[in-house]
Structure formats: C-alpha cells, structure tokens
DNA sequence: GTGTTATAGAACGATTTGGTTATGAACTGG
DNA sequence: CCAGTTCATAACCAAATCGTTCTATAACAC
C-alpha cells in the first residue's frame, strides 16, 4: 500500500460517525462485535462491515479468541493522518503570522512605497 | 451543520488523493479552476466537483472575480479534524506509557496473581 | 451428538462518488 | 455586437458505501 493509499484508507475510515464512535468506544478497551453493535442500533453485519473498513486502514486489529474476535484499536495510521494534518497546521499558523505582519505594515504611515502598477506614464508627470 | 457532520465532510474531503493534491497546490497561493485542473489530467468538470466537496467541508473558499473564481485554502475545519486526531494521539501516548508500566510490572516477581494459561514456569524464573 | 452463540458472507437495494462529454451562463475584449 | 474564456450544470456510467435480511461457519455448552 502506497502512503497515499494509506491516507485514503485512513481518512475514509474516519469519515463516518459510526466508525468514529466505534473507535471512541474502543479507547475504553477491547470489545466484541456484538458489544460494538448494541449501542448503535444497526445490525451486526453492518458493524462487521465497518470493522472491515477500519481494519483495511489498520486502525483496528482482531485476535481470534474462541468464537469471539475481540477488536482492538491501533494507533499507527492515525498518527500518519495526524502528521499529514500537522503540515497544514504549520501552514495556517504561518498564514496568521503573515496576516499579523501585514496588519502591522498597514498601520505604518505609508508615504513612498513602491507603485503596484507601474503604468507607463512617460510625459505627463515626473 | 453538527460537529459530527462537519467532521464527516472534512474527512470525506481529505480521503481523495486528488483533493489532497489540490490542497497542497493551494498552499502555494490562490488558483483558478483551470490552473488546478491542468496538472491532474482530469477534466475541468471533475475538478469543479472536487472543489464542491472541498467547499462543502469549508476547506476552500472562492471569490468571484469576473469570469474567474479563484480558489483559496481555508484552515478552520482542518484544525478541527487535527484536534479530533489529537485526542487519539494522547490516547496512544498513554497506551505506550501503560505498556511501559506493564512491562515493568511483568518484570517484577509475580507470585500469586491469577493465571489464565499457567504455562509450566515453575522453578526457573520468578 | 444437538443446540446456542458469535461472527462472517452472500445477495439485494438505495445512495454517493468520481469520472466522462455536451451544453449553458456570465464575463472580457475586440 | 460578436467571439472567446471561464466555470458550472446536466445527463450518464461504473464502482463503492451503507444499510438490510438471510444463511453459513465455527466454537462453546449440554
């Protein structure tokens, strides 16, 4: 899986409220499929499908334990997604800094700065 | 739009490599639709659709300028998504700490705890 | 064994996505 | 006014999502 495909799978997995709720639930510890299905008022096969999408992204793992398949949260891919977003956090922080700088410049008395559009006025003035 | 729907829209928007590339391109400054379409070898209407999804998530904004509709990146929703992921970053950092603590506990002489699978470790270690 | 429980999978349907081409609307410039 | 540019929209298609119900598998309990 390429890094881009990994990001695809992770963001797709996070783009559903049921799956985010499943992850939130799993932060409290492992859970079986039926335990996960109960509070969501959706059928068990629907939860199995969500788990497959989460598994595809590497966000959860399962361990066979008899008939149970306890689901456990995995952090790795989420960190990659967070790192990706971090790049943009830096960008918009820079933007705010640039905006601050611009506001400061706009408050200084602007007398003789550069002309934005140097229209070729040749004979009338200057 | 509820916060959950906002997160849905944001993660959906980020779950496509073309849209992530568009955002990356926009970090270099505003761009017109055709400028965005060119490097991706997809049609202009396809880019318009991607922009609509990005706009729905509030990740980009457009300003009417004649026939041009320059596209600009917006930081707000991305920050919300990053904050959401941050919660999980804290979780897995805690997990690592708990793992460290567990490993430490496991190295202390365990005498009388419950044993689910009492492997025959009778006299050597402990 | 039989029966129950836990889970996966097949089959189906409605909706959404991501792409296309063709067309229409709005502004620009001669 | 006419022509060209920029962009959005409509119509369409293939594939994926998200849900359902029904069934099959696998392990446990009796």
XYZ file of C-alpha atoms (C1' of nucleotides) in Angstrom:
312
model
C 0.000 0.000 0.000
C 1.429 3.342 -1.024
C 1.460 6.156 1.518
C -1.271 7.891 -0.460
C -3.448 4.786 -0.400
C -2.805 4.500 3.308
C -4.018 8.067 3.811
C -7.025 7.355 1.611
C -7.968 4.331 3.687
C -7.446 6.174 6.967
C -9.453 9.259 6.074
C -12.216 7.152 4.531
C -12.347 5.130 7.735
C -12.599 8.295 9.833
C -15.263 9.834 7.608
C -18.184 8.005 9.179
C -19.703 8.877 12.566
C -20.417 5.248 13.422
C -16.801 4.304 12.831
C -15.555 7.240 14.881
C -17.899 6.172 17.658
C -16.534 2.640 17.420
C -13.026 3.998 17.813
C -14.127 6.087 20.777
C -15.679 3.017 22.312
C -12.507 1.019 21.741
C -10.463 3.578 23.634
C -12.160 2.107 26.687
C -10.748 -1.312 25.858
C -11.258 -4.238 23.557
C -14.779 -5.224 22.595
C -16.542 -7.986 20.708
C -18.520 -7.344 17.563
C -21.851 -7.715 19.298
C -20.796 -5.411 22.097
C -19.954 -2.834 19.475
C -23.187 -3.366 17.580
C -25.521 -2.934 20.518
C -25.361 0.813 21.266
C -25.596 1.788 17.602
C -28.963 0.302 16.683
C -27.553 -1.092 13.500
C -27.315 -4.747 12.627
C -24.355 -6.948 13.420
C -23.347 -7.407 9.763
C -23.278 -3.635 9.389
C -20.790 -3.425 12.246
C -18.714 -6.183 10.692
C -18.544 -4.134 7.520
C -17.427 -1.039 9.418
C -14.787 -3.096 11.160
C -13.535 -4.305 7.817
C -13.067 -0.729 6.666
C -11.300 0.151 9.920
C -9.169 -2.953 9.554
C -8.291 -2.092 5.968
C -6.930 1.206 7.280
C -5.023 -0.610 10.025
C -6.927 1.333 12.682
C -8.108 -1.794 14.481
C -6.872 -5.348 14.793
C -8.580 -8.521 15.901
C -7.419 -11.553 17.755
C -9.207 -14.854 17.468
C -10.385 -15.989 20.881
C -12.748 -18.884 20.511
C -15.833 -17.642 18.753
C -15.014 -14.119 19.864
C -12.929 -11.825 17.709
C -12.070 -9.023 20.122
C -11.406 -5.730 18.364
C -8.534 -3.554 19.495
C -7.655 -0.014 18.459
C -4.323 0.573 16.686
C -2.625 3.934 16.683
C -0.144 3.856 13.817
C -2.183 5.006 10.829
C -3.971 7.626 12.880
C -0.592 9.138 13.645
C 0.215 9.335 9.946
C -3.031 11.150 9.284
C -2.295 13.490 12.176
C 1.163 14.145 10.759
C -0.356 14.968 7.404
C -2.708 17.465 9.003
C 0.185 18.861 11.002
C 1.738 20.125 7.799
C -1.349 22.241 7.240
C -1.401 23.413 10.818
C 2.048 24.836 10.276
C 0.829 26.448 7.084
C -2.104 28.222 8.633
C -0.045 29.316 11.605
C 2.338 30.884 9.128
C -0.666 32.476 7.459
C -1.725 34.053 10.715
C 1.781 35.332 11.240
C 1.797 36.781 7.764
C -1.557 38.379 8.430
C -0.230 39.922 11.625
C 2.764 41.244 9.762
C 0.529 42.642 7.064
C -1.684 44.377 9.598
C 1.371 45.922 11.152
C 2.580 47.178 7.806
C -0.826 48.599 7.033
C -0.712 50.610 10.216
C 2.590 52.284 9.472
C 2.317 55.610 7.651
C 2.687 54.617 4.050
C 4.288 57.507 2.191
C 6.581 56.437 -0.568
C 6.277 52.716 -1.118
C 6.535 51.025 -4.443
C 3.860 51.520 -7.043
C 1.830 48.324 -7.551
C 1.057 49.002 -11.227
C 3.815 50.970 -12.876
C 1.735 52.324 -15.710
C 3.966 53.642 -18.406
C 3.319 57.306 -17.906
C 6.098 58.944 -19.807
C 5.470 62.599 -20.442
C 2.822 63.959 -18.172
C 4.412 63.770 -14.781
C 7.867 63.075 -13.482
C -24.120 21.524 10.381
C -23.470 19.489 13.515
C -19.876 18.974 14.609
C -20.151 15.350 13.565
C -21.364 16.293 10.112
C -18.546 18.803 9.918
C -16.034 16.060 10.692
C -17.718 13.787 8.158
C -17.411 16.407 5.454
C -13.805 17.188 6.344
C -12.570 13.603 6.435
C -14.507 12.751 3.274
C -12.872 15.722 1.590
C -9.412 14.595 2.701
C -9.986 10.990 1.642
C -9.112 11.517 -2.015
C -5.562 11.965 -3.341
C -6.637 14.447 -5.992
C -8.269 16.652 -3.377
C -5.242 16.442 -1.111
C -3.075 17.425 -4.067
C -5.393 20.357 -4.752
C -4.953 21.497 -1.163
C -1.204 21.119 -1.458
C -1.262 23.198 -4.615
C -3.350 25.864 -2.917
C -0.792 26.233 -0.172
C 1.275 27.970 -2.840
C -1.474 30.539 -3.306
C -4.850 31.001 -4.910
C -5.555 29.334 -8.217
C -8.266 29.276 -10.831
C -10.190 26.133 -11.651
C -8.351 25.616 -14.915
C -4.998 26.097 -13.229
C -5.971 23.399 -10.784
C -7.251 21.064 -13.486
C -4.151 21.174 -15.655
C -1.597 19.149 -13.657
C -4.064 16.385 -12.802
C -5.030 15.233 -16.282
C -8.650 15.168 -15.337
C -11.366 17.256 -16.904
C -12.415 20.667 -15.680
C -15.861 19.474 -14.513
C -14.172 16.783 -12.424
C -12.144 19.470 -10.666
C -15.293 21.513 -10.130
C -16.842 18.520 -8.418
C -13.811 18.066 -6.179
C -13.935 21.748 -5.309
C -17.578 21.418 -4.382
C -16.714 18.666 -1.913
C -13.862 20.745 -0.509
C -16.172 23.740 -0.297
C -18.858 21.710 1.463
C -16.270 20.925 4.115
C -15.270 24.587 4.304
C -11.699 23.714 3.329
C -11.649 26.148 0.422
C -13.475 29.333 -0.458
C -13.944 31.165 -3.712
C -14.245 34.799 -4.603
C -15.965 35.921 -7.752
C -13.545 37.886 -9.899
C -15.027 38.378 -13.317
C -15.187 35.030 -15.018
C -12.518 33.727 -12.644
C -13.442 32.091 -9.362
C -10.098 31.976 -7.548
C -9.922 29.171 -5.014
C -8.327 29.807 -1.632
C -7.480 27.359 1.119
C -9.211 27.763 4.490
C -7.737 26.432 7.698
C -10.627 26.207 10.141
C -12.115 22.762 9.509
C -8.700 21.195 9.062
C -7.853 22.377 12.552
C -10.965 20.710 13.912
C -10.002 17.451 12.277
C -6.484 17.787 13.648
C -7.908 18.425 17.102
C -10.031 15.301 16.823
C -6.984 13.242 15.906
C -5.105 14.888 18.730
C -7.396 13.197 21.205
C -6.230 9.858 19.841
C -2.621 10.911 19.837
C -2.909 11.484 23.547
C -4.576 8.106 23.878
C -1.862 6.151 22.182
C 0.835 8.035 24.007
C -0.907 6.979 27.175
C -1.051 3.466 25.769
C 2.677 3.454 25.307
C 3.091 4.672 28.842
C 0.764 1.981 30.074
C 2.702 -0.559 28.064
C 5.915 0.617 29.638
C 4.324 0.362 33.047
C 3.016 -3.084 32.220
C 6.401 -4.260 31.086
C 7.847 -3.010 34.316
C 5.194 -4.852 36.299
C 5.833 -8.011 34.336
C 9.464 -7.864 35.314
C 8.682 -7.738 38.985
C 8.427 -11.124 40.679
C 4.816 -12.125 40.159
C 3.893 -14.644 42.772
C 0.212 -15.007 43.392
C -1.757 -13.407 40.592
C -4.366 -15.228 38.545
C -3.010 -17.131 35.597
C -5.274 -17.699 32.601
C -2.864 -20.093 30.935
C -0.464 -21.370 33.506
C 2.437 -22.308 31.308
C 4.790 -24.547 33.114
C 7.103 -21.950 34.518
C 7.595 -23.452 37.925
C 11.044 -23.016 39.267
C 13.347 -21.350 36.813
C 12.316 -17.720 36.876
C 10.079 -15.712 39.207
C -24.348 -35.813 19.124
C -27.750 -31.257 19.437
C -28.375 -26.644 20.256
C -26.795 -21.924 21.037
C -23.803 -18.124 20.372
C -20.582 -15.156 17.775
C -19.236 -13.713 13.559
C -18.658 -13.627 8.514
C -20.552 -13.665 3.997
C -23.935 -13.505 0.113
C -27.499 -11.078 -2.143
C -30.081 -7.091 -2.646
C -31.276 -2.006 -2.902
C -30.705 2.989 -2.410
C -27.422 6.487 -2.420
C -22.941 8.593 -3.288
C -18.592 9.054 -5.657
C -15.645 10.019 -9.400
C -15.212 10.245 -13.891
C -16.833 11.458 -18.703
C -18.972 14.593 -22.663
C -22.009 18.219 -24.004
C -24.122 22.412 -23.049
C -25.263 26.772 -20.914
C -24.355 31.094 -18.398
C -21.549 35.003 -17.413
C -17.948 37.921 -18.041
C -13.989 40.033 -21.188
C -12.245 42.098 -25.094
C -12.081 43.231 -29.870
C -22.461 43.123 -31.073
C -19.605 39.018 -31.557
C -16.189 35.835 -30.220
C -13.577 33.658 -26.772
C -12.720 32.297 -21.995
C -14.038 30.570 -17.507
C -16.712 27.897 -14.968
C -20.952 25.258 -13.577
C -24.502 22.106 -14.585
C -26.964 18.233 -16.711
C -27.009 13.573 -18.152
C -24.874 9.445 -17.942
C -21.951 5.373 -16.357
C -19.217 2.291 -13.304
C -17.948 1.401 -8.881
C -18.154 1.870 -3.942
C -20.890 2.810 0.539
C -24.124 1.779 3.915
C -27.791 -0.417 5.224
C -30.841 -4.563 5.214
C -32.116 -9.909 5.655
C -30.866 -14.482 5.280
C -27.561 -18.046 5.615
C -23.198 -20.398 6.606
C -19.306 -21.380 9.635
C -17.044 -22.161 13.845
C -16.577 -22.737 18.652
C -18.796 -23.497 23.057
C -22.282 -25.862 26.232
C -25.071 -29.577 27.359
